[in-house]
Coordinates of C-alpha atoms and ligand atoms in Angstrom, one line a residue:
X1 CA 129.4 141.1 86.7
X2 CA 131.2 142.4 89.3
X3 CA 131.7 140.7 93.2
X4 CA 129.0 141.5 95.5
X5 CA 128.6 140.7 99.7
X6 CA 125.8 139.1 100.7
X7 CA 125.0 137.8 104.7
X8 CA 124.2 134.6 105.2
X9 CA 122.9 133.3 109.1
X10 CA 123.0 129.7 109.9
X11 CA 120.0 129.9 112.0
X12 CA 119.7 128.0 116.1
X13 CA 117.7 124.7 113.9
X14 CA 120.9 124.0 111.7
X15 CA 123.2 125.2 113.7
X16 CA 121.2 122.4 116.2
X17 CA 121.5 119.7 113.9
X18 CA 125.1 120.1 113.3
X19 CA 124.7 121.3 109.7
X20 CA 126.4 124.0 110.1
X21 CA 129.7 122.2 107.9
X22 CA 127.3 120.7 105.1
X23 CA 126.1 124.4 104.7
X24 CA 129.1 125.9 104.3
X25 CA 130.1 123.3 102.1
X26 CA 127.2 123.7 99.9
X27 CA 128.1 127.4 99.4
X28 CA 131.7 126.7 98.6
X29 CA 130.9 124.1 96.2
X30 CA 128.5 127.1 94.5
X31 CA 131.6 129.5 94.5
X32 CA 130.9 131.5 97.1
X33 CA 134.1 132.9 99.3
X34 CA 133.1 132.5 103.3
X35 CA 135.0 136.2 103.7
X36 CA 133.8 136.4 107.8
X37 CA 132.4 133.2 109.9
X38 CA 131.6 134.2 113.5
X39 CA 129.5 131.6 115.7
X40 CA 127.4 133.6 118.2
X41 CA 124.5 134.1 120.3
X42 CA 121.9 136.6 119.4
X43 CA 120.2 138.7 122.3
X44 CA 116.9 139.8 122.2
X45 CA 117.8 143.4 121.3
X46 CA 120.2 142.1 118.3
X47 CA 117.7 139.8 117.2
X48 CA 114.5 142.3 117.7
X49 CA 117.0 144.9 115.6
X50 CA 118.0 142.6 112.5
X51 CA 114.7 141.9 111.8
X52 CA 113.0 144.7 112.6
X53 CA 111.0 145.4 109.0
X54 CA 109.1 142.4 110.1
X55 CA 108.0 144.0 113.3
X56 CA 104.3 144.0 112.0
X57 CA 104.2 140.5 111.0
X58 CA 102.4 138.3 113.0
X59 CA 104.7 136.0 113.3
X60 CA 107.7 138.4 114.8
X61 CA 107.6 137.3 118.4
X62 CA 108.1 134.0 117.5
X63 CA 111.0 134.6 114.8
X64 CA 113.0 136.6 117.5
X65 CA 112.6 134.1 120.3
X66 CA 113.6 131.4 117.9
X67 CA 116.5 133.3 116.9
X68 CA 118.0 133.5 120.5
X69 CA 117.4 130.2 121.4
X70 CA 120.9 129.1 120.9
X71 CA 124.1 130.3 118.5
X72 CA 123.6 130.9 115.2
X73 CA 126.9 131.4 112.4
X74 CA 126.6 134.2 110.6
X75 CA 128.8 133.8 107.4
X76 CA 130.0 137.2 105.0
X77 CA 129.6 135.4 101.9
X78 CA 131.2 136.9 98.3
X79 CA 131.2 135.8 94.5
X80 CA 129.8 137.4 91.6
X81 CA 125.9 138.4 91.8
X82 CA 126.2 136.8 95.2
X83 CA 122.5 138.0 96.4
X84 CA 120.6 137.1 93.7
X85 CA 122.7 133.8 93.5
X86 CA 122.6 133.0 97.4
X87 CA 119.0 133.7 97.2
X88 CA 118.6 130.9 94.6
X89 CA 120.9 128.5 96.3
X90 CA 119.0 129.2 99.9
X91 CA 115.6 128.3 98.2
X92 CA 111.7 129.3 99.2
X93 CA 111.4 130.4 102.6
X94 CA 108.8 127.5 103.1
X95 CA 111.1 124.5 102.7
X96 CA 108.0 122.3 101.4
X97 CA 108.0 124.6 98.9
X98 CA 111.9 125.0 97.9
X99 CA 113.6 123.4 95.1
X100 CA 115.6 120.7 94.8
X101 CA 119.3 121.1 95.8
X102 CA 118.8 124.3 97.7
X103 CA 119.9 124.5 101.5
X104 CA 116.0 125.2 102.8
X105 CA 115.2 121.8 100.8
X106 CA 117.9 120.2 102.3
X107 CA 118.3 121.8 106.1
X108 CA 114.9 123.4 106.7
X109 CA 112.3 121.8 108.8
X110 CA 109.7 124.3 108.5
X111 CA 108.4 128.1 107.1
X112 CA 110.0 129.3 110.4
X113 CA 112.5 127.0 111.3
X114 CA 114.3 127.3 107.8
X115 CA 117.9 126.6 108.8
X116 CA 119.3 130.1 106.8
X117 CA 118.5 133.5 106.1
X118 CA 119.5 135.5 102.8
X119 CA 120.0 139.5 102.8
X120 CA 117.5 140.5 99.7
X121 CA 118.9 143.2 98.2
X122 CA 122.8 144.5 97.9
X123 CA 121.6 147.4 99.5
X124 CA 120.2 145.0 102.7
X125 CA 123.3 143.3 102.7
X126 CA 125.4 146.4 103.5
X127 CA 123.3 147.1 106.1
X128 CA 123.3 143.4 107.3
X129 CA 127.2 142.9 107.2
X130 CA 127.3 145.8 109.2
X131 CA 125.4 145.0 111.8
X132 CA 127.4 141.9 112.7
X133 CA 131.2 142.6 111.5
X134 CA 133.3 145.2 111.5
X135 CA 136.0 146.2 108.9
X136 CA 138.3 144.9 110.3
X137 CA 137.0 141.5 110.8
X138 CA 136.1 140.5 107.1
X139 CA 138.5 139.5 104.6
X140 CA 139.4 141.9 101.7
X141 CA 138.8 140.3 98.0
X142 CA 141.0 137.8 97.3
X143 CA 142.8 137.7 93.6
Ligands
ADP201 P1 113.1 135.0 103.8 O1 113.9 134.5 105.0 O2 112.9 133.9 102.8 O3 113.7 136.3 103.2 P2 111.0 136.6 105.0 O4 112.0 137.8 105.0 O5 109.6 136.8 104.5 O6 111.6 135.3 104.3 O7 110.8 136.2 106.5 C1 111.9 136.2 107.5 C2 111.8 135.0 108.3 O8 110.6 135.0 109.1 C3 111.7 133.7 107.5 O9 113.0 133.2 107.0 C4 111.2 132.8 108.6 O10 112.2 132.3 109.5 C5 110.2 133.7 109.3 N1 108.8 133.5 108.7 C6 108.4 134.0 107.5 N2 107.1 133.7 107.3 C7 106.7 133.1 108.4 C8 105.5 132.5 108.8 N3 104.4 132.5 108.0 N4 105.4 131.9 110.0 C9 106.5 131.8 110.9 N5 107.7 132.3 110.5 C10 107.8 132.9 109.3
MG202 MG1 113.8 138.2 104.1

């Protein structure tokens, strides 16, 4: 299986909470390489674009303005089958509903407020990494 990208967002409830180093500790411990870390403040243009397939869901208003409320870390993230393996490790996007020993079971406080997002796909992720970091600001592979 070959190395994969995947984005990861420490979302403005963690990031509240000051669990932004237990997170990043729990994906090191799973493997994962933190290849880009920026800490930053998302507009409402930048958080109206990155989630802009939910624009339809009821919910979206509320998603974006939580989003903006205050900085989030978004975190490159890179091992082998690292979406389908962050995915697992982030948990169910309810936290009542996520396993044991995943970061949303841990971190999240509710189905909105659930301390991390997860791209979906490696085709997502591209897009996803993209948005936030250029090139030039994300390590190359180590080893
Ligand atoms: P995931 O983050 O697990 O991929 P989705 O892509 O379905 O989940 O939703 C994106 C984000 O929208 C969720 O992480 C959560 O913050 C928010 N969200 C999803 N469903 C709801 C809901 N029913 N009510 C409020 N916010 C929601
Ligand atoms: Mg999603």
């Amino acid at each position: 299986m070959a190395k994969e990208r995947t984005l990861c967002i420490i979302k403005p409830d963690a990031v509240e909470k000051k669990k932004t180093g237990a997170i990043l500790a729990m994906l090191e411990d799973k493997g994962f390489d933190l290849v880009a870390v920026e800490k930053l403040q998302l507009s409402q243009a930048v958080a109206e674009g990155f989630y802009a397939v939910h624009k339809a869901r009821p919910f979206f208003g509320e998603l974006v303005d939580f989003m903006k409320r205050s900085p989030v870390v978004v975190v490159v993230l890179e091992r082998e089958d690292a979406v389908a393996e962050y995915r697992k490790l982030m948990g169910a996007t309810d936290p009542a509903k996520a396993e044991a020993g995943t970061i949303r079971k841990a971190h999240g406080g509710s189905v909105g407020e659930n301390a991390v997002h997860g791209s979906d796909s490696l085709e997502n992720a591209k897009g996803e990494i993209a948005y936030f970091f250029s090139a030039s600001k994300v390590a190359p592979t180590a080893g």
